[in-house]
């Protein structure tokens, strides 16, 4: 066989594939890969089905169907007060992953540095490397759940092309505030750093907080890209439908790449989602309460002095620190837990560049209450 230089040396299957496969093989509760246990609304399925029957089975326009673009623009205006041009500033993509990839390939040039905050979502680093860029990883203060402002100021330079943020954060659940964004704007102003803001959990923020989008920050929006995912918002992770939003100049540049990455996104689903959002104008507004009650149910049911954590502020992930007393990587412990206690979670070390043992684990609470109870019982008895 012809030998070749791997473009992504040392990269194997993603932790989400690995843990879900293990959970299935072990017949364990799967609290690892982030996806809801429940179905999307029946009406949404019917609308997609109707779109197929009505002939939406061929290529959609490259940026997306006008109906969905306008619906997203309307939502952005009503929910976040973001005024976006539906035709020129929003692009529908096959999930947030493709939006992230297209954005990074379009805006990062060889030798550019891109700051990534660890723990970081697994697709960021490889996408930067494939663009020829250099990921610069900065760790959050995990014990105190604090953003590493000082280190960011030290590491940012004229070489820094972009900073990738995740808010609400996966896996920590932290949410960027307006003050945080304003602080970021000050730090990045000198170098005009692009802010890529991954906001796929934007509609899941708890305890009365309100999501703040990068596009709502006057001093950042002209050099920012926001990414969202209908997979999270509509309980349809398997449909792979998302969008990116940015000003006309950035959007035009990103679309140049996107047209050769996917060209366009599933047509019937775009129509079905647009009709569903029109018929249910308050859908997103109910999601935070829905997930907050799941978080509370799960978190409050766990009674175990060896387990520590603070309730997640956003996303459908809860971090728990398990003081298990072994010197063993988080990954190894998560595998053991899946095999011996029949519950799968995501170890934190795999989200951090040097993979230190942290004893922190991520649990996805997008589950039915009886599944949450079973999981809480297992965790309480560890
Ligand atoms: N960003 C973050 C932070 C995520 O957690 C995920 C995973 N769901 C994605 C991006 C990818 O989203 P999608 O499934 O829409 O590609
Ligand atoms: N975003 C999901 C998570 O964090 C998983 C996505 C995937 O499986 N690639 O669990």
CSV table of C-alpha atoms and ligand atoms in Angstrom, one decimal:
chain,number,residue,atom,x,y,z
A,1,UNK,CA,0.0,0.0,0.0
A,2,UNK,CA,1.2,3.5,-0.8
A,3,UNK,CA,2.6,5.2,2.3
A,4,UNK,CA,1.5,8.7,3.1
A,5,UNK,CA,2.1,11.3,5.8
A,6,UNK,CA,-1.0,11.5,8.0
A,7,UNK,CA,-2.3,15.0,8.2
A,8,UNK,CA,-3.6,14.3,11.7
A,9,UNK,CA,-1.0,12.1,13.4
A,10,UNK,CA,-2.0,10.7,16.8
A,11,UNK,CA,-5.7,11.3,16.2
A,12,UNK,CA,-7.9,8.3,16.5
A,13,UNK,CA,-11.7,8.0,16.8
A,14,UNK,CA,-13.3,10.9,18.7
A,15,UNK,CA,-14.0,10.3,22.4
A,16,UNK,CA,-17.7,10.6,21.6
A,17,UNK,CA,-17.6,7.6,19.3
A,18,UNK,CA,-15.4,5.7,21.6
A,19,UNK,CA,-17.5,6.2,24.7
A,20,UNK,CA,-20.9,5.7,23.0
A,21,UNK,CA,-19.6,2.5,21.4
A,22,UNK,CA,-18.4,1.3,24.8
A,23,UNK,CA,-21.6,2.2,26.5
A,24,UNK,CA,-23.6,0.3,23.8
A,25,UNK,CA,-21.3,-2.7,24.1
A,26,UNK,CA,-21.5,-2.7,27.9
A,27,UNK,CA,-25.3,-2.0,27.9
A,28,UNK,CA,-24.4,1.0,30.2
A,29,UNK,CA,-26.4,4.2,30.6
A,30,UNK,CA,-24.9,6.5,28.0
A,31,UNK,CA,-24.3,9.9,29.7
A,32,UNK,CA,-21.2,10.4,27.5
A,33,UNK,CA,-21.9,11.7,24.0
A,34,UNK,CA,-24.1,14.7,24.1
A,35,UNK,CA,-27.5,13.9,22.6
A,36,UNK,CA,-31.1,13.8,24.0
A,37,UNK,CA,-32.7,10.6,24.8
A,38,UNK,CA,-36.1,11.9,23.7
A,39,UNK,CA,-37.5,12.5,20.2
A,40,UNK,CA,-38.0,16.0,18.6
A,41,UNK,CA,-41.6,17.3,18.5
A,42,UNK,CA,-43.9,15.2,16.4
A,43,UNK,CA,-45.0,18.3,14.5
A,44,UNK,CA,-41.4,19.0,13.4
A,45,UNK,CA,-41.1,15.4,12.0
A,46,UNK,CA,-44.4,15.9,10.2
A,47,UNK,CA,-43.3,19.2,8.7
A,48,UNK,CA,-40.1,17.6,7.4
A,49,UNK,CA,-42.0,14.7,6.0
A,50,UNK,CA,-44.5,17.1,4.3
A,51,UNK,CA,-41.5,19.0,2.8
A,52,UNK,CA,-40.3,15.8,1.2
A,53,UNK,CA,-43.7,14.9,-0.1
A,54,UNK,CA,-44.0,18.4,-1.5
A,55,UNK,CA,-40.8,18.0,-3.5
A,56,UNK,CA,-38.0,19.5,-1.4
A,57,UNK,CA,-35.6,16.7,-2.2
A,58,UNK,CA,-33.0,18.4,-4.5
A,59,UNK,CA,-30.2,20.8,-3.7
A,60,UNK,CA,-31.1,23.7,-1.6
A,61,UNK,CA,-29.6,27.1,-2.5
A,62,UNK,CA,-25.9,27.3,-1.3
A,63,UNK,CA,-26.5,29.6,1.7
A,64,UNK,CA,-29.8,28.0,2.6
A,65,UNK,CA,-33.5,28.4,1.9
A,66,UNK,CA,-34.7,31.9,2.2
A,67,UNK,CA,-37.5,30.8,4.5
A,68,UNK,CA,-35.1,29.4,7.0
A,69,UNK,CA,-32.6,32.3,6.6
A,70,UNK,CA,-35.4,34.7,7.3
A,71,UNK,CA,-36.6,32.7,10.3
A,72,UNK,CA,-33.1,32.7,11.8
A,73,UNK,CA,-32.7,36.4,11.1
A,74,UNK,CA,-36.0,37.0,12.9
A,75,UNK,CA,-35.0,34.9,15.9
A,76,UNK,CA,-31.7,36.6,16.2
A,77,UNK,CA,-33.5,40.0,16.2
A,78,UNK,CA,-36.2,39.0,18.7
A,79,UNK,CA,-34.1,36.9,21.1
A,80,UNK,CA,-30.7,38.6,20.9
A,81,UNK,CA,-31.4,41.9,19.4
A,82,UNK,CA,-29.0,41.1,16.6
A,83,UNK,CA,-29.8,42.7,13.2
A,84,UNK,CA,-28.6,40.4,10.5
A,85,UNK,CA,-29.2,40.5,6.8
A,86,UNK,CA,-30.8,37.1,6.0
A,87,UNK,CA,-29.3,36.9,2.5
A,88,UNK,CA,-25.7,38.1,3.2
A,89,UNK,CA,-25.0,37.4,6.8
A,90,UNK,CA,-26.4,34.0,7.7
A,91,UNK,CA,-25.5,30.6,6.2
A,92,UNK,CA,-27.2,27.3,6.9
A,93,UNK,CA,-24.8,24.4,7.3
A,94,UNK,CA,-24.9,20.6,7.9
A,95,UNK,CA,-24.4,21.1,11.7
A,96,UNK,CA,-22.1,23.4,13.7
A,97,UNK,CA,-19.1,21.1,13.0
A,98,UNK,CA,-19.2,22.0,9.3
A,99,UNK,CA,-19.7,25.7,10.1
A,100,UNK,CA,-16.7,25.7,12.5
A,101,UNK,CA,-14.6,23.9,9.9
A,102,UNK,CA,-15.5,26.2,7.0
A,103,UNK,CA,-14.9,29.3,9.2
A,104,UNK,CA,-11.5,28.1,10.3
A,105,UNK,CA,-10.4,27.1,6.8
A,106,UNK,CA,-11.5,30.4,5.4
A,107,UNK,CA,-10.0,32.7,8.0
A,108,UNK,CA,-6.9,31.0,9.3
A,109,UNK,CA,-3.8,31.1,7.1
A,110,UNK,CA,-0.6,29.1,7.4
A,111,UNK,CA,1.4,30.1,10.6
A,112,UNK,CA,-1.4,32.1,12.1
A,113,UNK,CA,-2.0,31.4,15.8
A,114,UNK,CA,-5.4,30.5,17.1
A,115,UNK,CA,-6.2,30.6,20.8
A,116,UNK,CA,-8.2,27.8,22.1
A,117,UNK,CA,-9.5,27.6,25.7
A,118,UNK,CA,-9.1,24.2,27.3
A,119,UNK,CA,-11.1,22.1,28.0
A,120,UNK,CA,-12.0,22.6,24.3
A,121,UNK,CA,-14.4,20.9,22.0
A,122,UNK,CA,-12.5,18.3,20.0
A,123,UNK,CA,-13.0,19.6,16.5
A,124,UNK,CA,-11.2,23.0,17.0
A,125,UNK,CA,-7.6,21.9,17.2
A,126,UNK,CA,-7.5,19.6,14.2
A,127,UNK,CA,-9.4,22.2,12.0
A,128,UNK,CA,-6.8,24.8,12.9
A,129,UNK,CA,-3.9,22.4,12.0
A,130,UNK,CA,-5.5,21.5,8.7
A,131,UNK,CA,-5.6,25.2,7.8
A,132,UNK,CA,-1.9,25.3,8.5
A,133,UNK,CA,-2.4,27.4,11.7
A,134,UNK,CA,-0.9,26.8,15.1
A,135,UNK,CA,-3.4,26.2,18.0
A,136,UNK,CA,-2.3,27.9,21.2
A,137,UNK,CA,-4.1,26.2,24.1
A,138,UNK,CA,-4.8,28.2,27.3
A,139,UNK,CA,-6.4,26.3,30.2
A,140,UNK,CA,-9.4,27.5,32.2
A,141,UNK,CA,-8.9,27.5,36.0
A,142,UNK,CA,-11.0,24.3,36.4
A,143,UNK,CA,-11.1,24.2,40.2
A,144,UNK,CA,-12.4,27.7,40.5
A,145,UNK,CA,-14.3,27.7,37.1
A,146,UNK,CA,-12.6,30.9,36.0
A,147,UNK,CA,-11.6,32.2,32.6
A,148,UNK,CA,-7.8,32.6,32.3
A,149,UNK,CA,-7.7,36.4,31.5
A,150,UNK,CA,-4.1,36.9,32.6
A,151,UNK,CA,-2.8,34.1,30.4
A,152,UNK,CA,-4.8,35.3,27.5
A,153,UNK,CA,-3.3,38.8,27.8
A,154,UNK,CA,0.2,37.2,27.9
A,155,UNK,CA,-0.4,34.9,24.9
A,156,UNK,CA,-2.2,37.2,22.5
A,157,UNK,CA,0.0,38.9,19.9
A,158,UNK,CA,0.1,40.1,16.3
A,159,UNK,CA,0.3,36.5,15.3
A,160,UNK,CA,-3.0,35.7,16.9
A,161,UNK,CA,-5.6,35.5,14.1
A,162,UNK,CA,-8.5,34.1,16.0
A,163,UNK,CA,-9.8,33.2,19.4
A,164,UNK,CA,-12.3,30.4,19.7
A,165,UNK,CA,-14.8,30.7,22.5
A,166,UNK,CA,-17.6,28.3,23.6
A,167,UNK,CA,-20.5,29.9,25.4
A,168,UNK,CA,-22.3,28.2,27.1
A,169,UNK,CA,-19.2,26.1,27.5
A,170,UNK,CA,-18.9,22.5,26.7
A,171,UNK,CA,-18.0,20.8,29.0
A,172,UNK,CA,-17.8,23.3,31.9
A,173,UNK,CA,-21.2,24.8,31.4
A,174,UNK,CA,-19.9,28.4,32.0
A,175,UNK,CA,-21.5,31.3,30.2
A,176,UNK,CA,-19.8,34.4,29.0
A,177,UNK,CA,-21.3,37.6,30.4
A,178,UNK,CA,-21.5,41.0,28.6
A,179,UNK,CA,-18.7,42.2,30.9
A,180,UNK,CA,-16.6,39.2,29.8
A,181,UNK,CA,-17.1,40.1,26.1
A,182,UNK,CA,-16.3,43.7,26.8
A,183,UNK,CA,-13.1,42.7,28.5
A,184,UNK,CA,-12.3,40.4,25.5
A,185,UNK,CA,-13.0,43.3,23.2
A,186,UNK,CA,-10.4,45.5,25.0
A,187,UNK,CA,-7.8,42.8,25.0
A,188,UNK,CA,-8.2,41.9,21.3
A,189,UNK,CA,-8.7,45.4,20.0
A,190,UNK,CA,-5.0,46.1,19.3
A,191,UNK,CA,-4.6,43.1,17.1
A,192,UNK,CA,-8.2,43.0,15.7
A,193,UNK,CA,-8.4,39.4,16.5
A,194,UNK,CA,-11.3,37.5,15.0
A,195,UNK,CA,-13.7,36.0,17.6
A,196,UNK,CA,-15.2,32.7,16.6
A,197,UNK,CA,-18.0,32.1,19.1
A,198,UNK,CA,-19.4,28.6,19.3
A,199,UNK,CA,-22.9,29.2,20.8
A,200,UNK,CA,-24.5,25.8,20.1
A,201,UNK,CA,-26.0,25.7,23.6
A,202,UNK,CA,-27.3,29.3,23.4
A,203,UNK,CA,-30.9,28.4,24.4
A,204,UNK,CA,-29.9,26.4,27.5
A,205,UNK,CA,-28.9,28.9,30.2
A,206,UNK,CA,-30.0,28.5,33.8
A,207,UNK,CA,-30.9,30.3,37.0
A,208,UNK,CA,-32.3,33.3,35.3
A,209,UNK,CA,-29.2,34.1,33.3
A,210,UNK,CA,-29.6,35.3,29.7
A,211,UNK,CA,-27.4,34.2,26.9
A,212,UNK,CA,-25.1,36.9,25.5
A,213,UNK,CA,-24.1,36.4,21.9
A,214,UNK,CA,-20.9,37.8,20.5
A,215,UNK,CA,-23.0,39.5,17.7
A,216,UNK,CA,-24.7,41.5,20.4
A,217,UNK,CA,-21.5,43.2,21.4
A,218,UNK,CA,-21.0,46.5,19.4
A,219,UNK,CA,-17.3,46.5,19.8
A,220,UNK,CA,-16.9,42.9,18.6
A,221,UNK,CA,-19.6,42.1,16.0
A,222,UNK,CA,-17.7,43.5,13.0
A,223,UNK,CA,-14.9,40.8,13.6
A,224,UNK,CA,-17.0,38.0,15.0
A,225,UNK,CA,-18.6,34.8,13.8
A,226,UNK,CA,-21.4,33.1,15.7
A,227,UNK,CA,-22.2,29.5,15.3
A,228,UNK,CA,-25.3,27.7,16.4
A,229,UNK,CA,-26.9,24.2,16.0
A,230,UNK,CA,-30.5,23.2,15.5
A,231,UNK,CA,-29.3,19.7,16.7
A,232,UNK,CA,-29.3,21.1,20.2
A,233,UNK,CA,-32.2,23.5,20.0
A,234,UNK,CA,-34.7,21.0,18.4
A,235,UNK,CA,-33.4,17.7,20.0
A,236,UNK,CA,-32.2,16.6,16.5
A,237,UNK,CA,-28.5,16.1,16.8
A,238,UNK,CA,-28.6,13.3,14.1
A,239,UNK,CA,-30.1,15.7,11.5
A,240,UNK,CA,-26.9,17.8,11.4
A,241,UNK,CA,-28.3,21.2,10.8
A,242,UNK,CA,-26.8,24.4,12.0
A,243,UNK,CA,-25.9,27.9,10.9
A,244,UNK,CA,-23.2,30.5,11.1
A,245,UNK,CA,-23.7,34.3,11.2
A,246,UNK,CA,-21.2,37.0,10.5
A,247,UNK,CA,-20.9,40.3,8.7
A,248,UNK,CA,-21.1,40.4,4.9
A,249,UNK,CA,-17.3,40.4,4.3
A,250,UNK,CA,-16.6,37.5,6.6
A,251,UNK,CA,-19.6,35.6,5.4
A,252,UNK,CA,-18.5,35.9,1.7
A,253,UNK,CA,-15.1,34.6,2.6
A,254,UNK,CA,-16.5,31.6,4.6
A,255,UNK,CA,-19.0,30.8,1.9
A,256,UNK,CA,-16.1,30.4,-0.6
A,257,UNK,CA,-14.9,27.4,1.4
A,258,UNK,CA,-18.4,26.2,2.4
A,259,UNK,CA,-19.5,25.8,-1.2
A,260,UNK,CA,-16.7,23.3,-1.7
A,261,UNK,CA,-17.1,21.6,1.7
A,262,UNK,CA,-20.8,20.7,1.4
A,263,UNK,CA,-22.2,23.1,-1.1
A,264,UNK,CA,-25.6,23.1,0.6
A,265,UNK,CA,-27.6,21.5,3.4
A,266,UNK,CA,-30.4,19.0,3.6
A,267,UNK,CA,-33.4,20.7,1.8
A,268,UNK,CA,-36.5,19.0,3.4
A,269,UNK,CA,-35.1,19.6,6.9
A,270,UNK,CA,-34.5,23.3,6.3
A,271,UNK,CA,-38.1,23.7,5.2
A,272,UNK,CA,-39.5,21.6,8.0
A,273,UNK,CA,-37.5,23.5,10.6
A,274,UNK,CA,-38.5,26.9,9.2
A,275,UNK,CA,-42.1,25.9,9.3
A,276,UNK,CA,-41.8,24.5,12.8
A,277,UNK,CA,-40.1,27.7,14.1
A,278,UNK,CA,-42.9,29.8,12.5
A,279,UNK,CA,-45.6,27.7,14.1
A,280,UNK,CA,-43.8,27.7,17.5
A,281,UNK,CA,-42.4,31.2,18.0
A,282,UNK,CA,-41.6,30.6,21.6
A,283,UNK,CA,-39.9,27.2,21.3
A,284,UNK,CA,-36.4,28.3,22.2
A,285,UNK,CA,-37.6,30.3,25.1
A,286,UNK,CA,-38.9,27.2,26.8
A,287,UNK,CA,-35.7,25.2,26.5
A,288,UNK,CA,-33.8,26.7,29.5
A,289,UNK,CA,-36.5,25.8,31.9
A,290,UNK,CA,-36.9,22.4,30.4
A,291,UNK,CA,-33.2,21.6,30.8
A,292,UNK,CA,-32.8,23.4,34.2
A,293,UNK,CA,-35.4,21.1,35.7
A,294,UNK,CA,-33.4,18.1,34.4
A,295,UNK,CA,-30.2,19.5,35.7
A,296,UNK,CA,-31.8,20.1,39.2
A,297,UNK,CA,-33.4,16.6,39.3
A,298,UNK,CA,-30.1,14.9,38.4
A,299,UNK,CA,-27.8,17.1,40.5
A,300,UNK,CA,-30.0,17.0,43.6
A,301,UNK,CA,-30.5,13.3,43.5
A,302,UNK,CA,-26.7,12.6,43.7
A,303,UNK,CA,-25.8,12.1,47.4
A,304,UNK,CA,-22.2,11.1,47.8
A,305,UNK,CA,-19.5,12.8,49.8
A,306,UNK,CA,-16.9,11.7,47.2
A,307,UNK,CA,-18.6,13.6,44.4
A,308,UNK,CA,-18.2,17.4,44.0
A,309,UNK,CA,-19.4,19.9,41.6
A,310,UNK,CA,-21.5,23.1,41.2
A,311,UNK,CA,-24.7,23.0,39.1
A,312,UNK,CA,-24.0,23.7,35.5
A,313,UNK,CA,-24.8,27.3,34.3
A,314,UNK,CA,-25.6,26.3,30.7
A,315,UNK,CA,-25.5,23.5,28.1
A,316,UNK,CA,-26.9,20.0,28.9
A,317,UNK,CA,-23.7,18.9,30.6
A,318,UNK,CA,-23.0,18.6,34.3
A,319,UNK,CA,-19.4,18.3,35.5
A,320,UNK,CA,-18.8,16.1,38.5
A,321,UNK,CA,-15.5,15.6,40.4
A,322,UNK,CA,-15.1,12.0,41.5
A,323,UNK,CA,-12.4,11.6,44.2
A,324,UNK,CA,-11.8,7.9,43.4
A,325,UNK,CA,-8.4,7.8,45.1
A,326,UNK,CA,-6.6,6.1,42.2
A,327,UNK,CA,-3.7,7.4,40.1
A,328,UNK,CA,-5.3,6.8,36.8
A,329,UNK,CA,-6.1,8.9,33.8
A,330,UNK,CA,-9.6,10.3,33.7
A,331,UNK,CA,-10.1,8.4,30.5
A,332,UNK,CA,-9.1,5.1,32.1
A,333,UNK,CA,-11.4,5.7,35.0
A,334,UNK,CA,-14.3,6.5,32.7
A,335,UNK,CA,-13.8,3.3,30.8
A,336,UNK,CA,-13.7,1.4,34.2
A,337,UNK,CA,-16.8,3.1,35.3
A,338,UNK,CA,-18.6,2.1,32.1
A,339,UNK,CA,-17.6,-1.5,32.5
A,340,UNK,CA,-18.1,-2.0,36.2
A,341,UNK,CA,-20.9,0.4,37.1
A,342,UNK,CA,-22.7,0.6,33.8
A,343,UNK,CA,-22.6,4.3,33.3
A,344,UNK,CA,-20.7,6.1,30.6
A,345,UNK,CA,-19.5,9.7,30.9
A,346,UNK,CA,-16.8,11.8,29.2
A,347,UNK,CA,-13.4,12.2,31.0
A,348,UNK,CA,-12.2,15.7,31.2
A,349,UNK,CA,-8.5,15.0,30.4
A,350,UNK,CA,-9.2,14.3,26.7
A,351,UNK,CA,-10.4,18.0,26.3
A,352,UNK,CA,-7.1,19.3,27.6
A,353,UNK,CA,-3.8,19.6,25.6
A,354,UNK,CA,-1.5,17.7,28.0
A,355,UNK,CA,-4.2,15.4,29.2
A,356,UNK,CA,-3.5,15.7,33.0
A,357,UNK,CA,-5.5,13.6,35.5
A,358,UNK,CA,-8.2,15.9,36.8
A,359,UNK,CA,-10.8,13.5,38.3
A,360,UNK,CA,-13.5,15.6,36.6
A,361,UNK,CA,-16.1,13.9,34.4
A,362,UNK,CA,-18.9,15.2,32.1
A,363,UNK,CA,-22.4,13.8,32.3
A,364,UNK,CA,-25.1,14.7,29.7
A,365,UNK,CA,-28.4,15.2,31.4
A,366,UNK,CA,-30.6,15.4,28.3
A,367,UNK,CA,-32.3,12.2,29.5
A,368,UNK,CA,-35.7,11.2,30.7
A,369,UNK,CA,-36.3,11.4,34.4
A,370,UNK,CA,-36.2,7.7,35.1
A,371,UNK,CA,-32.8,7.5,33.3
A,372,UNK,CA,-31.6,10.4,35.3
A,373,UNK,CA,-32.7,8.7,38.5
A,374,UNK,CA,-30.9,5.4,37.6
A,375,UNK,CA,-27.7,7.4,36.9
A,376,UNK,CA,-27.9,9.4,40.1
A,377,UNK,CA,-28.4,6.2,42.1
A,378,UNK,CA,-25.3,4.6,40.5
A,379,UNK,CA,-23.2,7.8,41.1
A,380,UNK,CA,-24.5,8.0,44.7
A,381,UNK,CA,-23.3,4.5,45.3
A,382,UNK,CA,-19.8,4.9,43.9
B,1,LIG,N1,-19.7,22.8,19.2
B,1,LIG,C1,-19.9,22.3,20.5
B,1,LIG,C2,-19.4,23.0,21.6
B,1,LIG,C3,-20.6,21.1,20.6
B,1,LIG,O1,-20.8,20.6,21.8
B,1,LIG,C4,-21.0,20.4,19.5
B,1,LIG,C5,-21.6,19.0,19.6
B,1,LIG,N2,-22.7,18.9,19.7
B,1,LIG,C6,-20.8,21.0,18.2
B,1,LIG,C7,-20.1,22.1,18.1
B,1,LIG,C8,-21.2,20.3,17.0
B,1,LIG,O2,-22.6,20.5,16.7
B,1,LIG,P1,-23.3,19.8,15.5
B,1,LIG,O3,-23.7,18.5,16.0
B,1,LIG,O4,-24.4,20.7,15.1
B,1,LIG,O5,-22.3,19.6,14.4
B,2,LIG,N1,-21.1,17.7,20.8
B,2,LIG,C1,-21.4,16.4,21.3
B,2,LIG,C2,-20.7,16.3,22.7
B,2,LIG,O1,-20.0,17.2,23.1
B,2,LIG,C3,-20.9,15.3,20.5
B,2,LIG,C4,-20.7,15.5,19.1
B,2,LIG,C5,-20.1,14.3,18.4
B,2,LIG,O2,-20.4,13.2,18.7
B,2,LIG,N2,-19.2,14.6,17.5
B,2,LIG,O3,-20.9,15.3,23.3
